[in-house]
Amino acid sequence: MVLFFNKHNKKKLTNKSKPIKVVFEQAKKSSDFHQYSPFDDSDRLLISYYKSMVDVEKVNRLLLPSIQKHIGKTTNLDDIKNYIPFDDLHIVKDGSDVQNKLMQGYAMIQLNELYTQFLAVNIENNGLGIRKNNDTENEFTVVGPKVGFIENMDVNIHLLRNKISISDLVIEEVIIGSMSKTKVAIAYLDGITNPQNIQTVRQRLKDIDLDVVFDNSHIDQILSDNSNTIFPTFLSTERIDKAVFSLVQGQIAVLSNGSPYVITGPATLMNFFITPEDYYFPWIIGSFFRVIRYFSVIFSIFATPLYVAILTFHYEVIPEVLLGPLINSRANVPFPPVLEVIFMELTIELLREAGARLPTKVGQTLGIVGGIVIGQATVEAALTSNILLIIVALSALASFTTPNYTMSNAIRVLRFPFIVTAALWGGLGIAIGMVFLFGHLLRLKSFGTPYLVPLFPFRRKNFRDSFIRSSFDYTTARSKFLRPLKIRRYTPKRDREDINNE
Amino acid sequence: MDKQVKESLTVSPFFIFFLIHGSQTGVGMLSFQNEIIKNAEQDAWISVLLVGFSFHLIIWMIYFLLKRSTKGDIFSLHQQLFGNWFGSILNIFLYVYMILITSSVIRSYVETLHVWAFPYIEIWELSLIVLLATTYIVFGGFRVVTGICFWGVVIPSLLLFTLYYLFPYAQWDNLKPYLNHSWNDYFNSSKNIIYMYLGVGFLLIYFPFIKDNVNSKKWAHISQFYTTFIYFILTVTSLVFFSLGQLEHITWPTLNFSKIIYLPFIERFEFVYIFTWLFVILPPCCVALWSGTRILRKTINLKAKYSLWISSSIIYLVVINFKSQIEVETLNRVVSLAGSIFLFCYIPVLFIWLNIYNILFKRKRYKH
């Protein structure tokens, strides 16, 4: 790992080895850099570190006392190695190495200012300022574990290893970001995940040139095969069970330090509508909820465009009995259906956006009050019809059933082009919109894998766990489109007492 | 001899089913009934089956030809048999045929739209958006075209279930008396619906894009059989639902019988039919436009991007120049004739010529 790290750095930054003097001069400009000797004669031993990066407790309790105690028999750095109570120790000579190690929270010990060798002692305090645990707040399930990933990558890897306790789970680390030096890790199952896919991820991560990695979603967008799309091409999740499920299927996970979201790929459209609860409930109930989710997606995309299309062009389609209430509710509305719908949809978007930005407690109250008051008032002021209000509210509700937040955003955006085409060409507009949507989805790829698997390319066996979630007796195989090295996951054994086994 | 393009561009043989069946069904399905009853009358279903089965022979010939061409498509065969210069002229004829197919499909669909749903939207506007959608799909390459063929078969298949609503009204006596026509009548009726099956011809062009294409014959025959089956059902349904006199005068019988369908929330179901039909007409349009683009690209070495835009522009010019419904029918008749000649005269001639050619000149080359 260290080797990889060094090679990587040299390639990216092209900073040749700096003289140590320059390194320390640069560091001394910062007020949190400390360089001192624990003894009176300062040329005997010198300790330097960034106070903000190290655990001061460790310095005072362990590092300094042990050095002060044994200084008598210390002649070179290897002697210190023997008595110092830390395990992560390196001898470094190169100036830029010294600089990197200092930034990572190492303390540098040098015996004499003239000597060019340093002992780097890892006393980093990487938990500082980072929350210790995370409840899965954004991807909630009633049943199942509640622990989610946090901002510290080491903890995240620990959480992954807790679930997959075999050494086949391989974690490869790279450093991305010329300024942030963010640790990014690829996790996969050796001997199961397709090596070609791993190589693709490795290569794409290597090619990334960024200054600061703010979040994993940042990397997600750069890794993506197609940047001109509203659809997420990788699944990002804060749930451990989801990430583990992807890994077990033969997908690759990418973690980055400082982000509680793990991205997994190659993903398909179907992956975004799966929740862990589908597997925690009996398969019939799980499948029922899954089917409801698919219907709600279709409803939330097409409900308002259909309203526009029918009211603008094809009012003949509505039966007479239904036409009455519709006319009644729209009788006083002065706008054409498009304006009415766009006005209402934008109102809902406003409420959603405001709800997402406001502090939690205020947001909820305001959302409910605003929703009810605005809804009631707009109908009374004859700006919209009652029926539209119901449709818009229902489709907003339906769009929130999508378990993945990025996908649910995509679905929210998707209805606007449909509304416009429906207003221009009615039902034909919706059909044309669908053609463009299908054309776009057919082009999308995630790490080179088609996005619409198992529908296109058609994979019959994958249907066991796509629209419905079949019983665990049948979902024994990994998806073929990921080209895993081993297809079979487990072999179910169940005693049956039906007529076949009598 | 390499009959396949780069593997990442190919689709699995299974998709031949969707490619052929998708490109066979088109606007013709809405109105073919009044063509077939002209001679065979209540026995028209015999003609449907006859044409359907004869196409199995054509598929067999097409596979025979393609297996013996150097690159697995018809332009390489043309150039192999007739030399560069004359081969190119034949390819240009093929290109014109492709353009005509696309234009006729789009124009007839737009005519349906214009009459049924949008009397106030201009023809040029409707054809433009349909053509743009087609062009967008073709831009994605053959895999995306195949994907649209897939959806273009799956989505409209849901409409088949609506035939159930017609059965209470079926007059099975309409089919009687059975088989009281001469062979001549059957033959004449058959001639009128050859155009319903023309989609098979595109196989001559996209064949190299099929993985393991030499052994994909099974799917081609299955899809041809399925198409025949669907047409047979539609014909019988129309015959029992309408009387012959009605069928003669109704322009779009398939749309008309969709009027009988009633759901509590949808009054006029034919609108659902018309708009879903976009997915039926897209496969033939996309496959034909893609084929035209490929012919242009292979024959005169034009970049794909330009040849696609040129083809689309030509199609658009053709489409907007046919103004009345009578003119549209003329266009359809021309395409139908051209297609019949292409598949039932040209392919057999090519087949015989290839056999003679092999015997006379290059026997050794194909023997190993």
Coordinates of N, CA, C and O in Angstrom, one line a residue, chain A residues 36-39 44-49 58-74 77 79-86 89 107-111 119 121 123:
Chain A
Y36 N 10.4 20.9 18.6 CA 11.1 21.2 19.9 C 11.9 20.0 20.3 O 11.7 18.9 19.8
S37 N 12.7 20.2 21.3 CA 13.5 19.1 21.9 C 13.1 18.9 23.3 O 12.9 19.9 24.1
P38 N 12.8 17.7 23.8 CA 12.4 17.5 25.2 C 13.6 17.6 26.1 O 13.4 17.4 27.3
F39 N 14.8 17.9 25.6 CA 15.9 18.1 26.5 C 16.5 19.5 26.4 O 16.1 20.3 25.5
R44 N 20.5 17.4 20.5 CA 20.5 16.0 20.8 C 19.3 15.2 20.1 O 19.5 14.2 19.5
L45 N 18.1 15.7 20.3 CA 16.9 15.1 19.7 C 15.9 16.1 19.5 O 15.7 17.0 20.3
L46 N 15.2 16.0 18.3 CA 14.2 17.0 17.9 C 12.9 16.3 17.5 O 13.0 15.3 16.7
I47 N 11.8 16.8 18.0 CA 10.5 16.2 17.7 C 9.7 17.3 16.9 O 9.7 18.4 17.4
S48 N 9.1 16.9 15.8 CA 8.3 17.9 15.1 C 7.0 17.2 14.7 O 6.9 16.0 14.3
Y49 N 5.9 18.0 14.8 CA 4.6 17.5 14.4 C 3.6 18.6 14.2 O 3.9 19.7 14.7
K58 N -1.4 11.3 23.4 CA -0.4 10.2 23.1 C 1.0 10.8 23.2 O 1.9 10.2 23.7
V59 N 1.2 12.1 22.8 CA 2.5 12.7 22.8 C 2.9 12.8 24.3 O 4.0 12.4 24.7
N60 N 2.0 13.4 25.1 CA 2.4 13.6 26.5 C 2.5 12.4 27.4 O 3.3 12.3 28.2
R61 N 1.6 11.5 27.1 CA 1.5 10.3 28.0 C 2.5 9.2 27.6 O 3.1 8.5 28.5
L62 N 2.7 9.1 26.3 CA 3.5 7.9 25.9 C 4.8 8.2 25.2 O 5.9 7.7 25.6
L63 N 4.7 9.2 24.3 CA 5.9 9.4 23.4 C 7.0 10.1 24.3 O 8.2 9.5 24.4
L64 N 6.7 11.2 24.9 CA 7.7 12.0 25.6 C 8.3 11.2 26.8 O 9.6 11.1 26.9
P65 N 7.5 10.6 27.6 CA 8.1 9.9 28.8 C 9.0 8.8 28.4 O 10.1 8.6 28.9
S66 N 8.6 8.0 27.3 CA 9.5 6.9 27.0 C 10.8 7.4 26.4 O 11.9 6.8 26.6
I67 N 10.8 8.5 25.6 CA 12.0 9.0 25.1 C 12.9 9.5 26.2 O 14.1 9.2 26.3
Q68 N 12.3 10.3 27.1 CA 13.1 10.9 28.2 C 13.7 9.8 29.1 O 14.8 9.9 29.6
K69 N 13.0 8.7 29.3 CA 13.5 7.6 30.1 C 14.7 7.0 29.5 O 15.6 6.6 30.2
H70 N 14.6 6.7 28.2 CA 15.7 5.9 27.6 C 16.7 6.7 26.8 O 17.5 6.1 26.1
I71 N 16.7 8.0 27.0 CA 17.6 8.8 26.1 C 19.1 8.4 26.3 O 19.9 8.5 25.4
G72 N 19.4 7.9 27.5 CA 20.8 7.6 27.8 C 21.4 6.6 26.9 O 22.5 6.7 26.5
K73 N 20.6 5.5 26.6 CA 21.2 4.5 25.8 C 20.9 4.6 24.3 O 21.0 3.7 23.5
T74 N 20.4 5.8 23.9 CA 20.0 6.0 22.5 C 21.2 6.5 21.7 O 21.7 7.6 22.0
L77 N 18.5 5.8 15.5 CA 17.0 5.8 15.5 C 16.5 4.4 15.8 O 15.4 4.3 16.3
D79 N 17.4 2.3 17.9 CA 17.3 2.1 19.3 C 15.9 2.7 19.8 O 15.2 2.0 20.6
I80 N 15.5 3.8 19.3 CA 14.2 4.4 19.7 C 13.1 3.4 19.3 O 12.2 3.2 20.1
K81 N 13.2 2.8 18.1 CA 12.2 1.8 17.7 C 11.9 0.7 18.7 O 10.8 0.3 18.8
N82 N 13.0 0.4 19.4 CA 12.8 -0.8 20.4 C 12.0 -0.4 21.6 O 11.3 -1.3 22.1
Y83 N 12.1 0.8 22.0 CA 11.4 1.1 23.3 C 10.1 1.9 23.1 O 9.3 2.1 24.0
I84 N 9.9 2.5 22.0 CA 8.8 3.4 21.8 C 7.5 2.6 21.7 O 7.5 1.6 21.1
P85 N 6.4 3.0 22.4 CA 5.2 2.1 22.5 C 4.3 2.3 21.3 O 3.1 2.5 21.5
F86 N 4.8 2.4 20.1 CA 3.9 2.6 18.9 C 4.3 1.6 17.9 O 5.5 1.2 17.8
L89 N 5.8 2.6 12.6 CA 7.1 3.4 12.6 C 7.8 3.2 11.3 O 7.8 2.2 10.7
A107 N 4.6 12.1 13.9 CA 5.6 12.9 14.5 C 6.9 12.5 14.0 O 7.2 11.3 13.8
M108 N 7.8 13.5 13.7 CA 9.1 13.2 13.2 C 10.1 13.3 14.3 O 10.2 14.4 15.0
I109 N 10.9 12.3 14.5 CA 11.9 12.3 15.5 C 13.3 12.3 14.8 O 13.5 11.4 13.9
Q110 N 14.1 13.3 15.1 CA 15.5 13.2 14.5 C 16.5 13.4 15.6 O 16.2 14.1 16.6
L111 N 17.6 12.6 15.5 CA 18.5 12.6 16.6 C 19.4 13.8 16.6 O 19.6 14.4 17.7
L119 N 12.7 9.4 12.2 CA 11.8 8.3 12.5 C 10.4 8.9 12.6 O 10.1 9.8 13.3
V121 N 6.6 8.5 13.5 CA 5.8 7.8 14.5 C 4.3 8.2 14.3 O 4.0 9.4 14.3
I123 N 1.0 9.0 15.3 CA 0.2 9.4 16.5 C -1.0 10.2 16.0 O -1.5 11.1 16.7

